[in-house]
mmCIF file of C-alpha atoms in Angstrom:
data_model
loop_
_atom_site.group_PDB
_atom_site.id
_atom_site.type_symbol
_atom_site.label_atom_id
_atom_site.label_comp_id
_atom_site.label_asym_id
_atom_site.label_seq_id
_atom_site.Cartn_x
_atom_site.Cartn_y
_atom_site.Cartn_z
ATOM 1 C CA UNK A 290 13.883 -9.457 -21.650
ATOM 2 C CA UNK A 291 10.914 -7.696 -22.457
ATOM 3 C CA UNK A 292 12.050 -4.763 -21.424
ATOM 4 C CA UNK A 293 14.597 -3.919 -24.072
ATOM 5 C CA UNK A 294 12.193 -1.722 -25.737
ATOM 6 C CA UNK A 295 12.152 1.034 -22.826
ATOM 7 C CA UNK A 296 15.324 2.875 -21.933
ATOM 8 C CA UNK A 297 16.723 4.109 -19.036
ATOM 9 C CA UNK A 298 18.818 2.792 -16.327
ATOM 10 C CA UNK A 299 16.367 2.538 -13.092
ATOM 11 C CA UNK A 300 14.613 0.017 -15.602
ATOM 12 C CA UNK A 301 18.024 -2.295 -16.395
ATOM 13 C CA UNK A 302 17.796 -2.454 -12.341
ATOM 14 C CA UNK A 303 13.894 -3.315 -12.705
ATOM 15 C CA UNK A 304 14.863 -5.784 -15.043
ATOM 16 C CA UNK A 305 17.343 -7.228 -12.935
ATOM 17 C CA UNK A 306 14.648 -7.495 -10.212
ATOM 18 C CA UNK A 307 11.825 -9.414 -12.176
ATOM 19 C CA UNK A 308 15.086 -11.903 -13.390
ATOM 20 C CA UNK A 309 17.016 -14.228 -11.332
ATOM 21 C CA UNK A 310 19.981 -11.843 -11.467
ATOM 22 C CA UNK A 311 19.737 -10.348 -7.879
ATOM 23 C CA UNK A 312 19.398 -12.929 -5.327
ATOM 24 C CA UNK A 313 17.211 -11.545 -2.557
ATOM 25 C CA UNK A 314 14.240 -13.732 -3.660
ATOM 26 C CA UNK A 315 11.511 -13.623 -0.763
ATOM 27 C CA UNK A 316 13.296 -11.736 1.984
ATOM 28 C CA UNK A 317 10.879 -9.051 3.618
ATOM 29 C CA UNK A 318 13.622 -6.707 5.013
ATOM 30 C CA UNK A 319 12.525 -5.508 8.575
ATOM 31 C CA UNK A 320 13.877 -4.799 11.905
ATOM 32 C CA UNK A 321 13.183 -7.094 14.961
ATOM 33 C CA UNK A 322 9.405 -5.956 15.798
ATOM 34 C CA UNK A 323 5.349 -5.743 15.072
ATOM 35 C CA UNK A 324 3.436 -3.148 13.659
ATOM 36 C CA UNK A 325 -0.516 -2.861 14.058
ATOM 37 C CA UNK A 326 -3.055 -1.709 10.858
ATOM 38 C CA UNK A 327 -6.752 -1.150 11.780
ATOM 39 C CA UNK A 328 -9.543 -1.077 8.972
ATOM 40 C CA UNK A 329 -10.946 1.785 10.880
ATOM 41 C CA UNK A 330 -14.494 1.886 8.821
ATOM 42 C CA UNK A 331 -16.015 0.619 5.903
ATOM 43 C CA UNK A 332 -17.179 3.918 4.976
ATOM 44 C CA UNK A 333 -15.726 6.081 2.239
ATOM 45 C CA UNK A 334 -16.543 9.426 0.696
ATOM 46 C CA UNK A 335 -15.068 8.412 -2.564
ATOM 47 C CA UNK A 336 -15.308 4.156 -3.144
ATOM 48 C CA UNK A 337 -12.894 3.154 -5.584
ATOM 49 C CA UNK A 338 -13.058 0.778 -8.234
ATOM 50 C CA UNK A 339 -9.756 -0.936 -7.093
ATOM 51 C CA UNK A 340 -10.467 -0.657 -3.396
ATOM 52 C CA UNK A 341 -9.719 -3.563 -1.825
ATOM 53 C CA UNK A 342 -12.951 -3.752 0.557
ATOM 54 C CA UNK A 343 -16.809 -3.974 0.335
ATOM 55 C CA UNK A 344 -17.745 -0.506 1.728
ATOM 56 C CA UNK A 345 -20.527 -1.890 3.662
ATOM 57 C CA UNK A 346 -20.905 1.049 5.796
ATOM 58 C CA UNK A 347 -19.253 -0.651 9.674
ATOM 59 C CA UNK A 348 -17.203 1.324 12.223
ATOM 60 C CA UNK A 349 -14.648 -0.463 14.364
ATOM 61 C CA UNK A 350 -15.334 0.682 17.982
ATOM 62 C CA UNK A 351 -12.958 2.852 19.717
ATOM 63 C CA UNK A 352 -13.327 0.597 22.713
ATOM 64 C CA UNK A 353 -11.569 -2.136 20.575
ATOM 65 C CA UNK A 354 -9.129 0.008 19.506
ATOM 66 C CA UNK A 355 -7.962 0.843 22.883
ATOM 67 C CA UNK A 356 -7.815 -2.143 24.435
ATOM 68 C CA UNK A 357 -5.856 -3.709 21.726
ATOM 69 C CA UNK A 358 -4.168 -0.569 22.084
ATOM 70 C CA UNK A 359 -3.794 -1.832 25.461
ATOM 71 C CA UNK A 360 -2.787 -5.630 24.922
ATOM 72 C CA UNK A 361 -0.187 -5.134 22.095
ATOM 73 C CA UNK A 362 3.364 -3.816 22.115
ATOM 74 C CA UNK A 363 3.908 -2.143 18.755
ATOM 75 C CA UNK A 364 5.583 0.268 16.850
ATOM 76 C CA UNK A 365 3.889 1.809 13.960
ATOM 77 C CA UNK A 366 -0.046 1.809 13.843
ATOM 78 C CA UNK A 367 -0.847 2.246 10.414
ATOM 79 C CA UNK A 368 -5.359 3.979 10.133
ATOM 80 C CA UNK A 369 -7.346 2.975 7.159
ATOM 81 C CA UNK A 370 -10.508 1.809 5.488
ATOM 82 C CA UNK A 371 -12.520 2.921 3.650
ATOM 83 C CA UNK A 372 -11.887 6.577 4.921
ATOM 84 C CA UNK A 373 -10.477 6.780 8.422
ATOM 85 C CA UNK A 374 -12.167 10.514 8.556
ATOM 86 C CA UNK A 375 -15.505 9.126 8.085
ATOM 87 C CA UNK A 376 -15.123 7.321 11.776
ATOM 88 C CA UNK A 377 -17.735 9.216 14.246
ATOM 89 C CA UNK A 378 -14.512 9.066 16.718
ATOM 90 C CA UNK A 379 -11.824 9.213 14.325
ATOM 91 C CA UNK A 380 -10.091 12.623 16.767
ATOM 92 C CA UNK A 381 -10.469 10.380 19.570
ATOM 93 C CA UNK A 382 -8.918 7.617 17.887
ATOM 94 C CA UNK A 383 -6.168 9.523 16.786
ATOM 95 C CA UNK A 384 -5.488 11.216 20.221
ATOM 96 C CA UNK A 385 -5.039 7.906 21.424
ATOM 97 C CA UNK A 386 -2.807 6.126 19.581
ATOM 98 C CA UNK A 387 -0.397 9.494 19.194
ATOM 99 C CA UNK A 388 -0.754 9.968 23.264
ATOM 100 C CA UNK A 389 0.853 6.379 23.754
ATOM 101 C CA UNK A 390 3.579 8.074 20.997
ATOM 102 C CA UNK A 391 3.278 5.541 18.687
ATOM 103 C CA UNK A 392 4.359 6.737 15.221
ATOM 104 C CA UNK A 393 1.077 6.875 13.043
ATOM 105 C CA UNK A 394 0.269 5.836 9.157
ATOM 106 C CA UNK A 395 -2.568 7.862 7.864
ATOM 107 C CA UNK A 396 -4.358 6.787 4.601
ATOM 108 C CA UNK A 397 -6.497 8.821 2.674
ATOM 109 C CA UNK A 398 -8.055 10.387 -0.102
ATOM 110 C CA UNK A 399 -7.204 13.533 0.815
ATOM 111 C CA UNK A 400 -11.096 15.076 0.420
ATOM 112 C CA UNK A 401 -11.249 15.920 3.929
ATOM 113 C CA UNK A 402 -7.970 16.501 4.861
ATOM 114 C CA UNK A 403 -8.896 20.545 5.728
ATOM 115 C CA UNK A 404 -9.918 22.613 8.400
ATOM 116 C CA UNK A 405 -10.087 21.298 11.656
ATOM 117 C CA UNK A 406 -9.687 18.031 10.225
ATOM 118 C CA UNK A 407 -6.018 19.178 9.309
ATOM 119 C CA UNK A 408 -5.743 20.850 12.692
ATOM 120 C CA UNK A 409 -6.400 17.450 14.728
ATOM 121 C CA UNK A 410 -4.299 15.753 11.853
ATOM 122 C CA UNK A 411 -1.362 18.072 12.698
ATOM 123 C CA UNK A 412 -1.332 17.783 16.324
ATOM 124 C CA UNK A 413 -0.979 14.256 16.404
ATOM 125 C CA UNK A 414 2.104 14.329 13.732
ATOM 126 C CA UNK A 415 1.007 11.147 11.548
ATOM 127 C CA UNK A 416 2.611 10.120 8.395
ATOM 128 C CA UNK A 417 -0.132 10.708 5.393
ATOM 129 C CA UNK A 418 -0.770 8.320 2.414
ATOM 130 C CA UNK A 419 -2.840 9.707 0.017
ATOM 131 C CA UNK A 420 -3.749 8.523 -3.400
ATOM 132 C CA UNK A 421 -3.098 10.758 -6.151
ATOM 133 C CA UNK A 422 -3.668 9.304 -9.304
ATOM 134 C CA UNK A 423 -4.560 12.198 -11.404
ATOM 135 C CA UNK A 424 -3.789 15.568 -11.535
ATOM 136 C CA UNK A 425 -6.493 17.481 -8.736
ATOM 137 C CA UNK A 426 -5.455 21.137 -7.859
ATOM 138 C CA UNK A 427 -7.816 20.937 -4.652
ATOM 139 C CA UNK A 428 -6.108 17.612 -3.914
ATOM 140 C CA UNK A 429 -3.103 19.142 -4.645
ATOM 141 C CA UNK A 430 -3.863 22.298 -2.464
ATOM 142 C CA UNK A 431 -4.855 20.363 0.722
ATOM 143 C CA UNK A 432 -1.314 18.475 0.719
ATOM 144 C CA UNK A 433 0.557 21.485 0.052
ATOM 145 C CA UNK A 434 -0.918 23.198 3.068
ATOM 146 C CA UNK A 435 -0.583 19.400 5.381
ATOM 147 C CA UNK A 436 3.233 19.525 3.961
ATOM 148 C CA UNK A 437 3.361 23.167 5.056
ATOM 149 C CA UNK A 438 2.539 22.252 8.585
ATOM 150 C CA UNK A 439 5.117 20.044 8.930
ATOM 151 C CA UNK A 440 3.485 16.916 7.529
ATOM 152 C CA UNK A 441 5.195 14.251 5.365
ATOM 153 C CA UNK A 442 3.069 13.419 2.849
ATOM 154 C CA UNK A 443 3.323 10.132 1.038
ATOM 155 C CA UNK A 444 1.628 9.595 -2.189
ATOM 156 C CA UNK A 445 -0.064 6.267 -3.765
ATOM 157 C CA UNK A 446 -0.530 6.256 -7.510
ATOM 158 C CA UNK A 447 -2.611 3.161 -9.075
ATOM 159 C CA UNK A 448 -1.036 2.784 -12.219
ATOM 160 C CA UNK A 449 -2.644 2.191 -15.293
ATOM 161 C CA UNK A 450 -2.432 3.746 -19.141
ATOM 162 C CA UNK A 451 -4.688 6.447 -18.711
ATOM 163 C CA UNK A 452 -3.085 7.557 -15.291
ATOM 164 C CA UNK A 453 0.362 7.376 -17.011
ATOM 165 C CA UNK A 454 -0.239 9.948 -19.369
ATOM 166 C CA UNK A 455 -0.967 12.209 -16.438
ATOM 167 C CA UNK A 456 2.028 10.736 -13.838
ATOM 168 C CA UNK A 457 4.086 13.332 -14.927
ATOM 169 C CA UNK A 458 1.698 16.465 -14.496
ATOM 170 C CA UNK A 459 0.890 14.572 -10.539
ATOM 171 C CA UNK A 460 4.411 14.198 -9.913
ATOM 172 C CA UNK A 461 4.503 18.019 -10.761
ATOM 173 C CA UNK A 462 1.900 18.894 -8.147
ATOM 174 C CA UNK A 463 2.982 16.654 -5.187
ATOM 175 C CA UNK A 464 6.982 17.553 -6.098
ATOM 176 C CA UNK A 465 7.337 17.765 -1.864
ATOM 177 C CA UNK A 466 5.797 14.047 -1.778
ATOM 178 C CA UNK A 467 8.360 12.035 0.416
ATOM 179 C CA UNK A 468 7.684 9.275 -1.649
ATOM 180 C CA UNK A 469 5.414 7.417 -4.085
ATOM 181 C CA UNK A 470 4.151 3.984 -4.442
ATOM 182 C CA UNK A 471 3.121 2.859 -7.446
ATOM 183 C CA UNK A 472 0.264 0.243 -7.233
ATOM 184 C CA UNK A 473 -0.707 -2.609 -9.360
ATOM 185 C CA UNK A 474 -4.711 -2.312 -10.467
ATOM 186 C CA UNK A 475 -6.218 -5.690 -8.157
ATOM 187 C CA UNK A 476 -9.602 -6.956 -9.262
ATOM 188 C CA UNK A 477 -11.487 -8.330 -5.905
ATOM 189 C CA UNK A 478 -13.899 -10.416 -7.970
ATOM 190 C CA UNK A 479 -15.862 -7.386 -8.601
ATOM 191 C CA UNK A 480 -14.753 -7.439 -12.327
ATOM 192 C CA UNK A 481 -14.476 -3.601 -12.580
ATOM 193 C CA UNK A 482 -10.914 -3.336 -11.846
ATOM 194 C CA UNK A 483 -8.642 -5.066 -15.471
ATOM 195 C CA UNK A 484 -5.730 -6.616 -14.520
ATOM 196 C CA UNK A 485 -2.743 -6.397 -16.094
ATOM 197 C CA UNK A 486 -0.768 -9.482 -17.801
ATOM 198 C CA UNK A 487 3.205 -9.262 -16.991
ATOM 199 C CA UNK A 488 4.424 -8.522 -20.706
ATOM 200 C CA UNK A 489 2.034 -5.029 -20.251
ATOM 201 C CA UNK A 490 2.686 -4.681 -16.720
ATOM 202 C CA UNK A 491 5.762 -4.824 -16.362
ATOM 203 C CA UNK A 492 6.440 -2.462 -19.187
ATOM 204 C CA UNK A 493 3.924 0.204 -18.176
ATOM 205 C CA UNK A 494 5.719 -0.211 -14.521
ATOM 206 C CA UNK A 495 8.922 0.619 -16.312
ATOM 207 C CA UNK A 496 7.770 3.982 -18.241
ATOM 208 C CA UNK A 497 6.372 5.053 -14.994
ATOM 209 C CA UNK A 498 9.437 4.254 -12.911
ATOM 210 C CA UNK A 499 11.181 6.671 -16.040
ATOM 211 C CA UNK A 500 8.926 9.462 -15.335
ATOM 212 C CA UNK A 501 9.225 9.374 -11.876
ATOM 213 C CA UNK A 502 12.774 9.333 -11.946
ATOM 214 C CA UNK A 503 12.822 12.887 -12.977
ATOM 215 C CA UNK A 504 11.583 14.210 -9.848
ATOM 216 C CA UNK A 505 13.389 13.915 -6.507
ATOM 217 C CA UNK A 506 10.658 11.449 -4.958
ATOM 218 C CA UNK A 507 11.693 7.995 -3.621
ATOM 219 C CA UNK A 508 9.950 5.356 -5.680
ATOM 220 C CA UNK A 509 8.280 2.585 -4.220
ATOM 221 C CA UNK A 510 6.510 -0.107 -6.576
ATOM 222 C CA UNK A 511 4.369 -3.557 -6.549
ATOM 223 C CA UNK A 512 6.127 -5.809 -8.779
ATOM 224 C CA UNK A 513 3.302 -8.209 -9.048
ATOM 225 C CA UNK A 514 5.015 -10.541 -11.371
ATOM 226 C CA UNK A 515 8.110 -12.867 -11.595
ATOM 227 C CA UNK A 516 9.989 -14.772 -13.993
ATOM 228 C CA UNK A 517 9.145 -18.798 -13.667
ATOM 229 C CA UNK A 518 12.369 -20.253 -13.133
ATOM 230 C CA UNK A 519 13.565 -17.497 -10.401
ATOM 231 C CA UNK A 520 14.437 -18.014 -7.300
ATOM 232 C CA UNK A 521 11.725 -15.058 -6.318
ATOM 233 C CA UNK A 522 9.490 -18.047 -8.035
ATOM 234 C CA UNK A 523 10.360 -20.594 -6.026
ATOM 235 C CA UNK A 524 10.178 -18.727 -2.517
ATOM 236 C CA UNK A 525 7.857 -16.140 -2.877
ATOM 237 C CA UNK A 526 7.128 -13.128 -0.218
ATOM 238 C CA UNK A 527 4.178 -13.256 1.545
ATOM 239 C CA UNK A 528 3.330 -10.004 4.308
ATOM 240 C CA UNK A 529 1.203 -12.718 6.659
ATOM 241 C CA UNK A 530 1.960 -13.238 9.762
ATOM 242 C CA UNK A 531 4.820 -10.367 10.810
ATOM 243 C CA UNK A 532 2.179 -7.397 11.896
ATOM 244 C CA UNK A 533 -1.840 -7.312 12.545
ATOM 245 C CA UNK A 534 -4.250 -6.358 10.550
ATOM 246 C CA UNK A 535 -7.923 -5.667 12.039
ATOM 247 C CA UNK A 536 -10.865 -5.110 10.526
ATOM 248 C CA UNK A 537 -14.183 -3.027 11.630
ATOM 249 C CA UNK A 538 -15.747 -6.928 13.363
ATOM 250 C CA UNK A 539 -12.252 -6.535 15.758
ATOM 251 C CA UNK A 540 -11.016 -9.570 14.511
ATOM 252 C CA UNK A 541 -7.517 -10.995 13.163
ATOM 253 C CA UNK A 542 -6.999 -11.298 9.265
ATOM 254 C CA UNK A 543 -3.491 -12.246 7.491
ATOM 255 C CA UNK A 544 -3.689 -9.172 5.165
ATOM 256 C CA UNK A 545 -6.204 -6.557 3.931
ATOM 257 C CA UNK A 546 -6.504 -9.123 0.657
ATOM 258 C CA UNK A 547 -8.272 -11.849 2.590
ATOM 259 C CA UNK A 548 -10.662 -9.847 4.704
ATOM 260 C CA UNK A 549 -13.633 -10.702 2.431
ATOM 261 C CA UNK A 550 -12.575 -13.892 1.318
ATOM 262 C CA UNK A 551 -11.904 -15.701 4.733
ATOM 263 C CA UNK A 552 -12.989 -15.750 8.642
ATOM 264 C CA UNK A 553 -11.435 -13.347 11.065
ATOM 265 C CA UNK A 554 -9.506 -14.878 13.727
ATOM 266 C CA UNK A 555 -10.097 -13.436 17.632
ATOM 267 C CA UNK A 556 -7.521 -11.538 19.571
ATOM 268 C CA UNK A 557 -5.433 -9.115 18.495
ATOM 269 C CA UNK A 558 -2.062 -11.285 16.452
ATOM 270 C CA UNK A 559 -0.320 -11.661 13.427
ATOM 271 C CA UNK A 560 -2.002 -14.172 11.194
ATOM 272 C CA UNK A 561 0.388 -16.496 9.048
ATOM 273 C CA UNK A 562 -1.487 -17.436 5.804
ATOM 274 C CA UNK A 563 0.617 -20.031 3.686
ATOM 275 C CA UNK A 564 1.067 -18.054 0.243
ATOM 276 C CA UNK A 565 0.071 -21.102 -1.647
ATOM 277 C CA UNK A 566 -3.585 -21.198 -0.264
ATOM 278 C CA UNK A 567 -3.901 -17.230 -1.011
ATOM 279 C CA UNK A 568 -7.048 -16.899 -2.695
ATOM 280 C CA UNK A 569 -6.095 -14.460 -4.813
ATOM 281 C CA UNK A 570 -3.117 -15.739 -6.003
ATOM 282 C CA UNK A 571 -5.269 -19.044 -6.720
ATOM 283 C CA UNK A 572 -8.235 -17.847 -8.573
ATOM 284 C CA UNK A 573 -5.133 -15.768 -10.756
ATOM 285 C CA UNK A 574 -2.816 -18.167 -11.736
ATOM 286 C CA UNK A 575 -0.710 -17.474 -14.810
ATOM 287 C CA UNK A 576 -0.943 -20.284 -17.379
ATOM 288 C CA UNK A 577 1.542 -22.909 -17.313
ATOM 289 C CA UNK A 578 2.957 -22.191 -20.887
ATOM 290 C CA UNK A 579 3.623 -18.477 -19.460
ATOM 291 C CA UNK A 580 7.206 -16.973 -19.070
ATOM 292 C CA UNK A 581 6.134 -15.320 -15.654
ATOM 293 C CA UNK A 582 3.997 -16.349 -12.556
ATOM 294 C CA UNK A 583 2.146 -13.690 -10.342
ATOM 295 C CA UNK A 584 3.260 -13.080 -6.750
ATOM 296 C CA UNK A 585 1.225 -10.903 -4.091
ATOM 297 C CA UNK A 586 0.678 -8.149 -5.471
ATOM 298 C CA UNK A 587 0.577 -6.199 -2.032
ATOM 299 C CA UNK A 588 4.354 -6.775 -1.638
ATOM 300 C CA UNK A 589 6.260 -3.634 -1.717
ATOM 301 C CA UNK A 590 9.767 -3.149 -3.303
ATOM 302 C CA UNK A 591 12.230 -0.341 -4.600
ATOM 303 C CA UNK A 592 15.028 0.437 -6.989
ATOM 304 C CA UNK A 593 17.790 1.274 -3.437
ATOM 305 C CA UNK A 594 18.357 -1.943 -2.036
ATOM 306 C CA UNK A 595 16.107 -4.516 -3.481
ATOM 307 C CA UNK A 596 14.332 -5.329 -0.678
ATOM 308 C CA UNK A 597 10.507 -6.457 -0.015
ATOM 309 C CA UNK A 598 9.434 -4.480 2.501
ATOM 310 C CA UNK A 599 5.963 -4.219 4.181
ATOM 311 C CA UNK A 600 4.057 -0.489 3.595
ATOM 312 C CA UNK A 601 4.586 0.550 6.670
ATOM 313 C CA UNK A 602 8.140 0.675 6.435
ATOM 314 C CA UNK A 603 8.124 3.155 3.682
ATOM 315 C CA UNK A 604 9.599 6.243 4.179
ATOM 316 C CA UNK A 605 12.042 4.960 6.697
ATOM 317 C CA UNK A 606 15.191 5.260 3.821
#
């Protein structure tokens, strides 16, 4: 394995996971039920290279949100963008889902998470996901204080070399984190985002998982890669079609991958998308000669009990 020249035992059970030596290939572990994301805006006060989404400047309308609010029975309803806090209405938005006591997924930068902002953040008790992936003492600051208040504060880290040599300092600073997920860098045809191959991947994934180990945060990770001949190969996980995701038009997608790459569907549902028309997956196929093929690289797993599970489940263990 390609791993033998990193030590450490979380990585023999990494290893273990990208072989065909634990047999849990393509189950997405969740309880019987549906949970709801909304792209709230395609605004952001920040616009990451690795982001996902055109930020093309649309607000979803609260009137949407609350009458899917309305025709939906779900558990938890997971805000995001772009920035959520850029919404016009995001205090009305957030009053509403957290008055129908729904538990609530916030992700954010963190920039404006301050102030009153923090105040109306507080009172409706959401989870936070921020991204941290460098050492930021007013970053830093602002989570302290939402952790202070009672928050939990969740923390996603896009890994790459450069923000490596600087996991251990961010660990540091968000020691209270309840947990971190460590993100594989996804190029969204912009070509500003380079993508990992598995043999440097999987290795940097491994060093990270090392330093992370050394502070008492739950680590979360996208895999992004299997071995050929596994059975994690041969039926691989695909997050379509167990929760809904909408986007700022109001309108259905399988996943926040395929919003720019395919037409919405109408009404509020869960979209199945078969894995082997993904787009992304297609345009970045490993070559046939390789050891490894990629899998989505939104699917979430761990080092506890080597399970997929979907992001909103995280911090549930």
């Amino acid at each position: 394995m390609i791993f033998v020249q990193v030590a450490g035992p979380l990585l023999m059970l990494l290893q273990e996971i990208c072989s065909d030596q634990i047999h849990y290939a393509g189950i997405i572990k969740r309880e019987m039920r549906m949970d709801i994301a909304f792209n709230v805006t395609r605004r952001c006060n920040k616009g990451c290279d690795y982001c996902y989404l055109d930020l093309t400047g649309e607000d979803l309308p609260y009137s949407d949100i609350r009458r899917i609010m309305n025709e939906v029975e779900v558990d938890t309803v997971t805000l995001t963008g772009g920035e959520p806090l850029k919404h016009p209405r995001f205090a009305n938005i957030l009053l509403l889902i957290s008055g129908l006591g729904h538990h609530i997924h916030l992700l954010t930068n963190g920039i404006l998470l301050k102030g009153k902002n923090l105040e109306m953040i507080v009172a409706a008790k959401p989870e936070l996901f921020v991204t941290y992936n460098c050492p930021d003492q007013k970053i830093r600051q602002q989570l302290a204080d939402a952790h202070k208040c009672g928050l939990d504060v969740n923390v996603n880290h896009v890994l790459t070399h450069q923000t490596l040599s600087m996991l251990g300092k961010a660990c540091e600073d968000i020691s209270f984190a309840k947990s971190i997920l460590l993100l594989y860098p996804t190029n969204m045809e912009k070509n500003n985002v380079r993508m990992y191959g598995p043999e440097e991947w999987l290795p940097l994934l491994g060093r990270a998982i090392d330093i992370v180990s050394q502070f008492d945060i739950k680590t979360y990770f996208e895999q992004a890669f299997t071995e050929r001949n596994s059975e994690l190969a041969r039926s691989p996980p695909c997050p379509t079609g167990k929760d809904i995701f909408i986007d700022v038009d109001g309108s259905s997608y399988p996943c926040c991958l395929l919003v720019d790459s395919i037409g919405g569907y109408k009404g509020a549902r869960p979209i199945k998308y078969n894995v082997k028309r993904c787009d992304f997956l297609r345009r970045n196929q490993m070559p046939p000669e390789s050891r490894y093929v990629r899998i989505c690289p939104i699917s979430v797993t761990d080092l506890y009990d080597k399970h997929f599970i979907f992001p909103s489940h995280i911090g549930e263990k």
